[in-house]
Short mmCIF file of C-alpha atoms in Angstrom, two decimals:
data_model
loop_
_atom_site.label_atom_id
_atom_site.label_comp_id
_atom_site.label_asym_id
_atom_site.label_seq_id
_atom_site.Cartn_x
_atom_site.Cartn_y
_atom_site.Cartn_z
CA MET A 87 54.07 91.07 -10.68
CA VAL A 88 53.79 89.94 -14.30
CA SER A 89 55.24 86.44 -14.76
CA SER A 90 57.16 85.20 -17.77
CA SER A 91 54.40 82.72 -18.64
CA HIS A 92 51.89 85.61 -18.65
CA GLU A 93 54.11 87.45 -21.13
CA ALA A 94 54.64 84.41 -23.35
CA MET A 95 50.90 83.70 -23.63
CA HIS A 96 50.15 87.03 -25.28
CA ARG A 97 53.49 88.18 -26.73
CA ILE A 98 53.51 85.24 -29.13
CA PHE A 99 50.72 87.10 -30.96
CA GLN A 100 53.07 90.05 -31.36
CA ASP A 101 55.78 87.89 -32.89
CA HIS A 102 53.27 85.86 -34.93
CA PRO A 103 50.30 88.19 -35.56
CA THR A 104 48.73 85.78 -38.07
CA LEU A 105 48.42 83.21 -35.29
CA PHE A 106 44.89 84.37 -34.47
CA SER A 107 43.63 82.98 -37.78
CA ARG A 108 44.84 79.48 -36.87
CA VAL A 109 43.58 79.79 -33.30
CA SER A 110 40.09 80.81 -34.42
CA GLU A 111 40.07 78.03 -37.01
CA THR A 112 41.17 75.53 -34.35
CA LEU A 113 38.36 76.66 -32.07
CA GLY A 114 35.79 76.44 -34.86
CA ILE A 115 35.08 80.20 -34.81
CA PRO A 116 35.38 81.41 -38.42
CA PHE A 117 36.76 84.85 -39.18
CA PRO A 118 37.75 86.30 -42.54
CA ALA A 119 41.39 85.85 -43.51
CA PRO A 120 43.57 88.87 -42.71
CA THR A 121 45.07 90.96 -45.47
CA ALA A 122 47.18 93.09 -43.11
CA ILE A 123 48.02 93.13 -39.40
CA SER A 124 49.62 95.91 -37.39
CA GLU A 125 50.41 96.18 -33.70
CA LEU A 126 48.84 99.13 -31.89
CA PRO A 127 49.82 100.84 -28.62
CA ASN A 128 48.50 98.80 -25.69
CA ASP A 129 48.03 101.79 -23.37
CA VAL A 130 44.33 102.40 -22.74
CA THR A 131 44.85 104.78 -19.84
CA GLU A 132 42.16 107.45 -19.82
CA THR A 133 43.36 109.54 -16.88
CA LYS A 134 46.68 109.62 -15.06
CA PRO A 135 45.46 108.12 -11.74
CA VAL A 136 44.35 104.87 -13.47
CA ASP A 137 46.86 103.01 -15.60
CA ARG A 138 45.18 100.51 -17.93
CA ARG A 139 47.11 98.35 -20.39
CA ILE A 140 45.94 95.55 -22.63
CA ASP A 141 48.50 92.77 -22.83
CA THR A 142 48.66 92.82 -26.66
CA LEU A 143 46.57 94.84 -29.11
CA LEU A 144 46.51 94.16 -32.86
CA ARG A 145 44.67 95.70 -35.78
CA ILE A 146 43.74 93.01 -38.30
CA ASP A 147 42.55 93.93 -41.79
CA THR A 148 40.39 91.59 -43.83
CA GLU A 149 39.40 91.76 -47.49
CA SER A 150 35.68 91.09 -47.18
CA HIS A 151 34.77 92.43 -43.73
CA GLY A 152 37.19 95.29 -43.22
CA PRO A 153 39.44 95.79 -40.17
CA PHE A 154 38.91 94.77 -36.55
CA LEU A 155 40.87 95.02 -33.31
CA LEU A 156 42.16 92.00 -31.40
CA ALA A 157 42.90 92.48 -27.71
CA VAL A 158 44.87 89.51 -26.32
CA GLU A 159 44.87 88.97 -22.56
CA ALA A 160 46.83 86.28 -20.67
CA GLN A 161 44.90 85.19 -17.60
CA LYS A 162 46.66 83.05 -14.98
CA LYS A 163 43.85 82.82 -12.43
CA LYS A 164 40.29 83.88 -11.71
CA ASP A 165 39.93 87.59 -11.01
CA PRO A 166 36.47 88.98 -10.10
CA GLU A 167 37.57 92.47 -11.15
CA LYS A 168 38.88 91.45 -14.56
CA SER A 169 35.57 91.32 -16.39
CA ALA A 170 34.94 94.98 -15.59
CA SER A 171 38.39 95.83 -16.96
CA TRP A 172 37.71 93.85 -20.12
CA GLY A 173 34.41 95.67 -20.58
CA TYR A 174 36.27 98.95 -20.27
CA TYR A 175 38.88 97.86 -22.80
CA LEU A 176 36.26 96.90 -25.38
CA ALA A 177 34.25 100.10 -24.96
CA TYR A 178 37.40 102.24 -25.01
CA LEU A 179 38.76 100.57 -28.14
CA ARG A 180 35.44 100.90 -29.94
CA ASN A 181 35.29 104.59 -29.05
CA LYS A 182 38.93 105.39 -29.83
CA TYR A 183 39.45 103.48 -33.07
CA ARG A 184 35.84 103.25 -34.33
CA LEU A 185 36.50 99.59 -35.15
CA PRO A 186 34.87 96.40 -33.83
CA PRO A 187 37.00 94.93 -31.02
CA LEU A 188 37.42 91.27 -30.11
CA LEU A 189 38.83 89.96 -26.85
CA LEU A 190 40.96 86.80 -26.84
CA VAL A 191 41.86 85.34 -23.42
CA ILE A 192 44.63 82.72 -23.06
CA CYS A 193 44.55 80.45 -19.98
CA GLN A 194 46.71 77.58 -18.72
CA ASP A 195 44.14 75.82 -16.55
CA ARG A 196 40.59 74.65 -17.17
CA ALA A 197 38.98 76.36 -14.18
CA THR A 198 40.28 79.78 -15.20
CA ALA A 199 39.30 79.19 -18.83
CA GLU A 200 35.76 78.16 -17.85
CA TRP A 201 35.45 81.24 -15.65
CA ALA A 202 36.76 83.56 -18.37
CA ALA A 203 34.39 82.11 -20.99
CA ARG A 204 31.21 82.95 -19.09
CA PRO A 205 29.43 85.93 -20.70
CA ASP A 206 29.26 88.84 -18.27
CA PRO A 207 26.35 91.19 -18.94
CA ILE A 208 26.83 94.77 -17.80
CA GLY A 209 23.54 96.51 -17.14
CA PHE A 210 20.57 96.46 -14.80
CA CYS A 211 18.05 93.70 -14.15
CA SER A 212 17.31 91.87 -17.40
CA TRP A 213 18.65 94.60 -19.69
CA PRO A 214 22.37 94.24 -20.46
CA SER A 215 23.84 97.36 -22.04
CA LEU A 216 27.07 95.58 -22.79
CA THR A 217 28.05 91.91 -22.58
CA VAL A 218 31.68 90.89 -22.19
CA ARG A 219 32.06 87.66 -24.16
CA PRO A 220 35.69 86.80 -24.85
CA ILE A 221 37.04 84.06 -27.07
CA VAL A 222 38.90 81.81 -24.62
CA VAL A 223 41.81 79.47 -25.34
CA GLY A 224 42.50 76.87 -22.66
CA PRO A 225 43.47 73.22 -22.17
CA ALA A 226 39.95 72.03 -22.98
CA ASN A 227 39.72 73.49 -26.49
CA MET A 228 43.34 73.82 -27.61
CA PRO A 229 44.34 70.51 -29.25
CA VAL A 230 47.50 68.72 -28.12
CA ILE A 231 50.01 68.50 -30.97
CA SER A 232 51.82 65.16 -30.76
CA ASP A 233 53.19 64.91 -34.32
CA PRO A 234 56.55 66.68 -34.88
CA ALA A 235 55.72 67.23 -38.55
CA GLU A 236 52.45 68.94 -37.63
CA ALA A 237 54.26 71.05 -35.04
CA LEU A 238 56.93 72.06 -37.56
CA ASP A 239 54.24 73.00 -40.07
CA ASP A 240 52.88 75.69 -37.70
CA LEU A 241 55.39 76.39 -34.93
CA ALA A 242 53.50 79.41 -33.58
CA LEU A 243 50.29 77.44 -33.00
CA ALA A 244 52.25 74.47 -31.63
CA THR A 245 54.10 76.79 -29.24
CA LEU A 246 50.87 78.33 -27.96
CA SER A 247 49.39 74.83 -27.52
CA THR A 248 52.47 73.75 -25.57
CA ILE A 249 52.25 76.75 -23.24
CA VAL A 250 48.50 76.31 -22.70
CA HIS A 251 49.04 72.62 -21.83
CA GLY A 252 51.99 73.41 -19.54
CA ALA A 253 50.35 71.76 -16.51
CA SER A 254 48.98 68.76 -18.45
CA PRO A 255 49.97 65.26 -17.30
CA ASP A 256 51.00 64.66 -20.94
CA ILE A 257 53.37 67.63 -21.04
CA GLU A 258 56.52 65.49 -21.26
CA GLY A 259 55.34 63.97 -24.54
CA ILE A 260 54.20 67.37 -25.81
CA LEU A 261 57.61 68.88 -25.09
CA LYS A 262 59.38 65.94 -26.72
CA THR A 263 57.30 66.57 -29.84
CA MET A 264 58.42 70.20 -29.85
CA SER A 265 62.11 69.43 -29.29
CA THR A 266 61.98 66.89 -32.13
CA ALA A 267 60.26 69.34 -34.47
CA LEU A 268 62.71 72.13 -33.66
CA GLN A 269 65.68 70.03 -34.73
CA ASP A 270 64.59 70.65 -38.33
CA ALA A 271 63.47 74.25 -37.89
CA PRO A 272 65.51 77.22 -39.19
CA ASP A 273 67.39 79.22 -36.57
CA ASP A 274 65.24 82.34 -36.91
CA LEU A 275 62.13 80.31 -36.03
CA ARG A 276 63.64 77.77 -33.64
CA ASP A 277 65.40 80.11 -31.22
CA PRO A 278 62.39 82.32 -30.32
CA VAL A 279 60.20 79.23 -29.90
CA ILE A 280 62.64 77.72 -27.41
CA GLU A 281 62.57 80.90 -25.36
CA PHE A 282 58.78 81.32 -25.63
CA ILE A 283 58.20 77.81 -24.29
CA PHE A 284 60.64 78.31 -21.46
CA GLN A 285 59.01 81.62 -20.50
CA GLY A 286 55.53 80.15 -20.87
CA LEU A 287 56.27 77.23 -18.55
CA ASP A 288 57.80 79.63 -16.02
CA LYS A 289 57.75 77.90 -12.61
CA LEU A 290 55.76 74.84 -13.66
CA PRO A 291 57.52 71.47 -13.15
CA ALA A 292 57.50 71.09 -16.94
CA ALA A 293 60.13 73.85 -17.16
CA ASP A 294 62.75 71.40 -15.84
CA ILE A 295 61.73 68.85 -18.48
CA TRP A 296 62.12 71.49 -21.19
CA ARG A 297 65.56 72.49 -19.92
CA LYS A 298 66.77 68.92 -20.15
CA LEU A 299 65.28 68.38 -23.62
CA VAL A 300 66.94 71.54 -24.92
CA VAL A 301 70.28 70.45 -23.46
CA VAL A 302 70.04 66.98 -25.03
CA ASP A 303 67.96 67.33 -28.21
CA LEU A 304 68.88 70.91 -29.12
CA SER A 305 72.49 70.99 -27.98
CA PHE A 306 73.36 73.25 -30.93
CA TYR A 307 71.12 75.99 -29.53
CA LYS A 308 73.20 78.85 -28.16
CA SER A 309 71.85 81.05 -25.41
CA PRO A 310 73.55 82.42 -22.27
CA PHE A 311 70.79 80.92 -20.15
CA PHE A 312 70.96 77.46 -21.65
CA GLN A 313 74.76 77.53 -21.73
CA GLU A 314 74.51 77.95 -17.96
CA ILE A 315 72.00 75.08 -17.78
CA ARG A 316 74.35 72.84 -19.75
CA ALA A 317 77.22 73.74 -17.43
CA GLU A 318 75.06 72.84 -14.44
CA ALA A 319 74.06 69.56 -16.08
CA ARG A 320 77.68 68.66 -16.74
CA ALA A 321 78.61 69.51 -13.14
CA GLU A 322 75.76 67.33 -11.85
CA ALA A 323 76.88 64.46 -14.08
CA ARG A 324 80.44 64.75 -12.80
CA ALA A 325 79.23 64.80 -9.19
CA GLU A 326 77.11 61.69 -9.79
CA ALA A 327 80.08 59.91 -11.37
CA ARG A 328 82.31 60.77 -8.40
CA ALA A 329 79.67 59.48 -5.97
CA GLU A 330 79.36 56.22 -7.93
CA ARG A 331 83.13 55.71 -7.86
CA ALA A 332 83.29 56.49 -4.14
CA ALA A 333 80.53 53.94 -3.42
CA GLU A 334 82.36 51.34 -5.52
CA ASP A 335 85.53 52.03 -3.50
CA VAL A 336 83.71 51.43 -0.21
CA LEU A 337 82.30 48.12 -1.46
CA ALA A 338 85.68 47.06 -2.91
CA VAL A 339 87.47 47.63 0.42
CA LEU A 340 84.80 45.70 2.30
CA ASP A 341 85.09 42.84 -0.19
CA MET A 342 88.86 42.69 0.23
CA ARG A 343 88.45 42.58 4.02
CA GLY A 344 85.87 39.81 3.73
CA VAL A 345 83.10 41.85 5.36
CA ASP A 346 79.63 40.59 4.52
CA VAL A 347 77.46 43.32 2.95
CA PRO A 348 73.71 42.59 3.08
CA GLU A 349 71.59 43.85 0.17
CA GLU A 350 70.03 46.60 2.28
CA ALA A 351 73.46 47.95 3.26
CA ARG A 352 74.71 47.67 -0.34
CA SER A 353 71.77 49.74 -1.57
CA ARG A 354 72.38 52.30 1.16
CA ILE A 355 75.98 52.72 -0.01
CA THR A 356 75.25 52.84 -3.74
CA ASP A 357 72.32 55.25 -3.31
CA CYS A 358 74.36 57.73 -1.27
CA ASP A 359 75.36 60.89 -3.18
CA ASP A 360 77.00 62.75 -0.29
CA PRO A 361 80.80 62.75 -0.85
CA ASP A 362 81.57 63.54 2.81
CA VAL A 363 79.48 60.59 4.03
CA LEU A 364 81.08 58.26 1.48
CA ARG A 365 84.58 59.36 2.51
CA GLY A 366 83.70 58.61 6.13
CA TRP A 367 82.40 55.15 5.20
CA LEU A 368 85.56 54.47 3.20
CA ARG A 369 87.77 55.25 6.20
CA GLN A 370 85.68 52.99 8.40
CA ALA A 371 85.68 50.23 5.78
CA ALA A 372 89.49 50.06 5.98
CA ILE A 373 89.27 48.89 9.61
CA ALA A 374 85.77 47.40 9.75
CA THR A 375 85.12 43.83 10.85
CA SER A 376 81.36 44.08 10.21
CA ILE A 377 79.04 46.25 8.20
CA ASP A 378 77.90 47.96 11.41
CA ASP A 379 81.42 49.33 11.83
CA VAL A 380 81.12 51.18 8.54
CA PHE A 381 77.99 53.08 9.50
CA ARG A 382 79.20 53.81 13.01
CA THR A 383 80.55 57.21 11.82
CA GLU A 384 76.92 58.42 11.68
#
């Protein structure tokens, strides 16, 4: 099953087709500047029994070197069969369009990126007839963008960098940079970026951090999903407030009755977030002569 992060890693090139120029520049791999870019059908199925689809396929025109094809693949994990598929894609594209194809692979973890970057010769003995050698973007070679102004200057590249570094220990700071930058971004750029990052983080723990940042820093952003998140956040806040008041009530009753409350017991009461347990402690507190009487309901 294709995950949302898989989709975000390559679909961003559909929404921002000029992004490849900044990616190649960032990686230190020079290519001529594009003069035109068009998205091509990604279906490379040759016969009905075998369905083959490139994640994203772009035709990029340049002034000095003519056009070339860019096949973008999002790779979540090592796949021994993938190199053969990539070799097929490149040969098929060269044959169908009569244009030089390039393969760009986007990865979220170093091990997968290192595996994808290894040239894979296709041939026999020491004679490779074809070598699959993709350009690979991963956490090791995609710079972390920590300056909101820099992120705002190129939101597409900053978004891709954020997705690629989704599992980084520094992801909280990276996401804070993006939420700060997006406060000054126009709606037509800001809204897709918010969704791209959320999709790209998918089930990573960083997705929860991004939800909270969007709720707090980008509260003006309107989306059915994030409206639901905000409602959940408000409900959680109300539940926490009720639990705090209930704990205060238990301690107040014990104080009025002159019951000594050791620090350990006080922490146990204030840390409790179960309303049913707190109600039980409150009832016991009304008749308790010692702190042990309060917890006897358990």
